[in-house]
XYZ file of N, CA and C in Angstrom:
375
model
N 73.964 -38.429 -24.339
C 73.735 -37.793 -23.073
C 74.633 -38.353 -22.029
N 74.804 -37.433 -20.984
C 75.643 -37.591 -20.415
C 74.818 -38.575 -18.696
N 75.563 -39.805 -18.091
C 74.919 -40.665 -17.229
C 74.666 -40.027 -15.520
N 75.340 -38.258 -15.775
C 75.075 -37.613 -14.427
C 73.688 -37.524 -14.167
N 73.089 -37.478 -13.230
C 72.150 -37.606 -12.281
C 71.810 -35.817 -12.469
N 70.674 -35.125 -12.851
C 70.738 -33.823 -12.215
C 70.248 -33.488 -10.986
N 70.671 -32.399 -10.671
C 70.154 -31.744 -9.060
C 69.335 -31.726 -8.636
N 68.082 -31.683 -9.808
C 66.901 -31.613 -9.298
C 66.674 -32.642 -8.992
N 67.050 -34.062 -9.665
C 66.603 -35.631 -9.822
C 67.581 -35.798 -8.143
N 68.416 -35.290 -7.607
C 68.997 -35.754 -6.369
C 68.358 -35.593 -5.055
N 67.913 -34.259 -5.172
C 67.048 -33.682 -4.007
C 65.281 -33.583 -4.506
N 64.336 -33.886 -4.178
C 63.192 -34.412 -3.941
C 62.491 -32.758 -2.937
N 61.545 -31.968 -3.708
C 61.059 -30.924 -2.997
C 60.602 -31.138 -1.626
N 60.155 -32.288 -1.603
C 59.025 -33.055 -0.539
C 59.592 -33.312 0.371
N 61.018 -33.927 0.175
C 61.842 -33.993 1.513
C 62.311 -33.256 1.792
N 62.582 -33.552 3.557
C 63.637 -32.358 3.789
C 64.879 -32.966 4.512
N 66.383 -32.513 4.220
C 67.507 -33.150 4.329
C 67.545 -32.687 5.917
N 67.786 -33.794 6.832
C 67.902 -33.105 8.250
C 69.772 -33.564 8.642
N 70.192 -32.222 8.797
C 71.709 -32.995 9.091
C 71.905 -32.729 10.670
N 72.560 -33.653 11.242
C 72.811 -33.664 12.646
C 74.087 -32.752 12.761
N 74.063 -32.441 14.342
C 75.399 -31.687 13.819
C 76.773 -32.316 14.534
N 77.427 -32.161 14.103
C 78.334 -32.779 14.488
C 78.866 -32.440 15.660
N 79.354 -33.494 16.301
C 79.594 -33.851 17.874
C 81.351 -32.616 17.903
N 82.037 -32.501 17.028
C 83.368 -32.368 17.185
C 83.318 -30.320 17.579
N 82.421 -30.304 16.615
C 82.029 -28.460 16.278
C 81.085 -28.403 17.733
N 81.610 -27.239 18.528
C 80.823 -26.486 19.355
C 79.856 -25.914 19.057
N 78.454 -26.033 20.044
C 77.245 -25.732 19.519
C 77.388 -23.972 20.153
N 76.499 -23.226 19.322
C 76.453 -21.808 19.575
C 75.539 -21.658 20.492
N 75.627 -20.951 21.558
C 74.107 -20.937 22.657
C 73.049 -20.032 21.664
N 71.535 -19.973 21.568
C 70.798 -19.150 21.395
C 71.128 -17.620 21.594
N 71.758 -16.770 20.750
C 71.903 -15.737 21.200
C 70.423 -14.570 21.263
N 71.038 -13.407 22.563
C 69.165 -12.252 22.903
C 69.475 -11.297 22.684
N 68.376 -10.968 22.210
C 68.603 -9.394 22.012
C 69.011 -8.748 23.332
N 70.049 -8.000 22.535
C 70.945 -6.676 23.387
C 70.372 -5.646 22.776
N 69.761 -4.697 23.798
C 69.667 -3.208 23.631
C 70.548 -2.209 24.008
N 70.587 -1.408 23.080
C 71.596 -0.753 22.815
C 71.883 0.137 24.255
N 72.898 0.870 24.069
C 73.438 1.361 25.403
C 72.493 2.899 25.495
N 72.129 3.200 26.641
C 71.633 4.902 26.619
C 72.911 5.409 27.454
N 72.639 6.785 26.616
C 73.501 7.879 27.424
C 73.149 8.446 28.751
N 72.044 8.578 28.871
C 71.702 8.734 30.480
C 71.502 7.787 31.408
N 71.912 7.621 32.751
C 71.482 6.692 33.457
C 69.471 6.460 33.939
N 69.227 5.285 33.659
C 67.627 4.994 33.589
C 67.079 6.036 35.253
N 66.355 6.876 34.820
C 66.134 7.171 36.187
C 64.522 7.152 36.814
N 64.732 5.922 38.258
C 63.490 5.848 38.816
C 62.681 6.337 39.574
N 61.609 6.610 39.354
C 60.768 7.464 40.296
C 60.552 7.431 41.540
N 60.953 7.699 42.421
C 60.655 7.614 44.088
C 59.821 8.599 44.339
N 59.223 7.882 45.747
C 58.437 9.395 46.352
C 59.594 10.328 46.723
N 58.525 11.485 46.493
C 59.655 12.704 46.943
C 59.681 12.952 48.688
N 60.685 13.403 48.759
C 60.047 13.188 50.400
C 60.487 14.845 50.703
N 59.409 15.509 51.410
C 59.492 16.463 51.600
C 59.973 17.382 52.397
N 60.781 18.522 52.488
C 62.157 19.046 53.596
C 61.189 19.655 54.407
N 61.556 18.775 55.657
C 61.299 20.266 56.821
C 61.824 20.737 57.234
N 61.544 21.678 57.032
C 62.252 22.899 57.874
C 62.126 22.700 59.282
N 63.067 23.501 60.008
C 62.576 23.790 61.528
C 61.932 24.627 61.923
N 60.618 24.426 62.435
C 59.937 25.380 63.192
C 60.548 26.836 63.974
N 60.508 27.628 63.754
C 60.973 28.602 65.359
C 59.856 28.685 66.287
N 59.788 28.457 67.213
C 59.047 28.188 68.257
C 59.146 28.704 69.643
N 58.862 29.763 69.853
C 58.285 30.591 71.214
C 58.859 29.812 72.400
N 59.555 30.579 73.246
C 60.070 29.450 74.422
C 58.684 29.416 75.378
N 58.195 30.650 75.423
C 56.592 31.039 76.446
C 55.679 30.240 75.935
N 55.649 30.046 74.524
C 54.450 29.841 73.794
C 53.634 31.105 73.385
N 53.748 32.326 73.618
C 53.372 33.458 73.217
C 52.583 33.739 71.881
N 53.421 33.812 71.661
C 53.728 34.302 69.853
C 53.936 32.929 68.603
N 53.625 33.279 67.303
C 53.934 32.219 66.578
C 54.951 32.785 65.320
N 55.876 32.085 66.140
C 57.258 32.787 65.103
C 57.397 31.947 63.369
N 56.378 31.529 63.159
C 56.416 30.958 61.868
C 56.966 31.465 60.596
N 55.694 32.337 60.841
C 55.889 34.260 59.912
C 56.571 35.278 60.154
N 57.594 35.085 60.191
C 58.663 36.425 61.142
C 60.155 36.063 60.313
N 60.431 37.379 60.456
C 61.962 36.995 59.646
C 63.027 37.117 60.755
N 63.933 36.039 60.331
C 64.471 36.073 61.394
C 66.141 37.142 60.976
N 66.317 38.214 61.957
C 67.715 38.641 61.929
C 68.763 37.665 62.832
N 69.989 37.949 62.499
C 71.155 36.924 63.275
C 71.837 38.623 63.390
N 72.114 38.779 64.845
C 72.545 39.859 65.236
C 74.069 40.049 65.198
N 74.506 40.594 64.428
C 75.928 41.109 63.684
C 76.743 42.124 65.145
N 78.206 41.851 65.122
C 79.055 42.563 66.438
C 78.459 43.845 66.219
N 78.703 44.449 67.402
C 78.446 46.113 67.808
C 77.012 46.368 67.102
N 76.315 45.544 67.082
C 74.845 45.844 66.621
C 73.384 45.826 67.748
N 73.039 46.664 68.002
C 72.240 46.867 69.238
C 70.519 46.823 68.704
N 69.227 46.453 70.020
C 68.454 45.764 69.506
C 67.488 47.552 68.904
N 68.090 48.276 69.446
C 67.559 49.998 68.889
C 68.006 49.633 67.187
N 69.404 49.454 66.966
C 69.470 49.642 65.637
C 68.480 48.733 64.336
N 68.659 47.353 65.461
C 67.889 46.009 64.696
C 66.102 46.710 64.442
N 65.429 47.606 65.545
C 63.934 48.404 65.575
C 64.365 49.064 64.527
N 65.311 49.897 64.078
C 65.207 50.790 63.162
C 65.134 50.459 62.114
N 66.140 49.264 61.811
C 66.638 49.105 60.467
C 65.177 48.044 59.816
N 64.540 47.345 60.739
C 62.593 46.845 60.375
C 61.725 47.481 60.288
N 62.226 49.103 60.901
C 60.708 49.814 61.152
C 59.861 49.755 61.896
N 60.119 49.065 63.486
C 59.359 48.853 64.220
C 59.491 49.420 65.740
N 58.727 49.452 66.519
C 58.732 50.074 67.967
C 60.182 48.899 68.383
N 60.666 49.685 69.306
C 61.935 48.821 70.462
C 60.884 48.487 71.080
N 59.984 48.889 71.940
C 59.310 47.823 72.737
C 58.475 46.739 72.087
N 58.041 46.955 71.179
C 57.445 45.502 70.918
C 58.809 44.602 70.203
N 59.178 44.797 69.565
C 60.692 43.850 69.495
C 60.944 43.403 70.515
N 61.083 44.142 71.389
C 61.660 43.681 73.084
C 60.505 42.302 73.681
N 59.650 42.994 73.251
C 58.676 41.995 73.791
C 58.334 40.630 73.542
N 58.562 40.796 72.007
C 57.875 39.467 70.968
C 59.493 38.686 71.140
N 60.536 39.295 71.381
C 61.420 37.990 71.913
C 62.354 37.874 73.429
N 61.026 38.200 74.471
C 61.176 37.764 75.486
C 62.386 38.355 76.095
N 63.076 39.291 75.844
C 63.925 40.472 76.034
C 63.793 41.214 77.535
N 64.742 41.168 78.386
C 63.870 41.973 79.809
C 63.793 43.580 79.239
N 63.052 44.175 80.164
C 62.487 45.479 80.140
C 63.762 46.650 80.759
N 64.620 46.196 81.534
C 65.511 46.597 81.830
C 66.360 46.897 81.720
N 67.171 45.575 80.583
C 68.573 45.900 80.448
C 68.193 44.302 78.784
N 67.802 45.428 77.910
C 67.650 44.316 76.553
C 68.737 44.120 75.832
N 69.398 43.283 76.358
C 71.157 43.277 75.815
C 70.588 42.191 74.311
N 71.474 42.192 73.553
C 71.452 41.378 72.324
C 73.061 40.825 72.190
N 73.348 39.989 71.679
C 74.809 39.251 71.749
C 74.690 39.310 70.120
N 75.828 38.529 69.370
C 76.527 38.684 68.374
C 76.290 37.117 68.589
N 75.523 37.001 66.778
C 75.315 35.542 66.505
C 73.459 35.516 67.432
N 73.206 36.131 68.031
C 72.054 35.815 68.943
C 70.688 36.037 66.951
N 69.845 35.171 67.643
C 68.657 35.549 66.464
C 67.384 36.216 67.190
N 67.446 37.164 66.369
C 65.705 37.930 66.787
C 64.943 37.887 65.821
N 63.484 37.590 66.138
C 62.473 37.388 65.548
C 62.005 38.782 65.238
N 61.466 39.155 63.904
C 60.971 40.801 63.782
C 59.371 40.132 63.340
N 58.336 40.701 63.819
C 56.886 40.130 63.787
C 56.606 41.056 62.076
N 55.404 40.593 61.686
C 54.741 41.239 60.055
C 53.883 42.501 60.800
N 53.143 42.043 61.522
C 52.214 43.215 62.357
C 52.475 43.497 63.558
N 51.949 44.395 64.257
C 52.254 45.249 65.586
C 51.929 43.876 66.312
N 52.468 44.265 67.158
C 52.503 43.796 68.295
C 51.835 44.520 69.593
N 50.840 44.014 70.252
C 50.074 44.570 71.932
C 50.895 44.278 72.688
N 51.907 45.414 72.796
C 52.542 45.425 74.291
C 51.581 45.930 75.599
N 51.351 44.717 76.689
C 50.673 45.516 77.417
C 51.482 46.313 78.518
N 50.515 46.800 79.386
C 51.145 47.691 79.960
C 51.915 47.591 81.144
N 53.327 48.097 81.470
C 54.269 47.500 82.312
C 55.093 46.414 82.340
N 54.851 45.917 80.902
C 55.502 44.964 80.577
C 56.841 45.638 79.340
């Protein structure tokens, strides 16, 4: 027989070989989990914040122009044609936007309010 030592007879189950590491070799930091990349950017929930609109608002206080559609009065367009083309009396148009009784001029770019229901024109007004 041969006077080698076997492997098993060298190392001992029971122990355990602790090797230091050597001073010369750079130690590796603990490396972390990396998650993987997403294709969309993460997106966070905020409150929504809600648009207001602008009121239209009665210079008299009269009327409540909330519910009313508003026309933007187009060149050579007169406030007879703007009654016709809504379906509504010229005098209450005239009325519900503060329009004189006399001489109801309308400008180009000007906005008129057209009301959902009639309007009480009273009388002499």
């Amino acid at each position: 027989m041969t006077d080698e030592p076997k492997k098993s007879d060298l190392i001992n189950k029971s122990e355990t070989i602790e090797t230091k590491p050597d001073p010369a070799t750079p130690v590796k930091p603990q490396t972390t989990e990396v998650l993987p990349k997403t294709s969309k950017p993460i997106e966070v929930n905020r409150p929504v914040e809600k648009e207001v609109k602008p009121v239209a608002k009665d210079p008299k206080g009269m009327f409540n122009y909330s519910n009313c559609i508003k026309h933007e009065v187009k060149l050579g367009e007169t406030l007879f044609d703007i009654a016709q083309k809504y379906v509504i009396a010229l005098q209450q148009l005239r009325y519900f936007n503060h329009l004189s009784k006399e001489n109801p001029k309308v400008r180009a770019g000007q906005i008129i309010y057209i009301p959902f229901k009639p309007i009480n024109v009273p009388y002499g007004r």
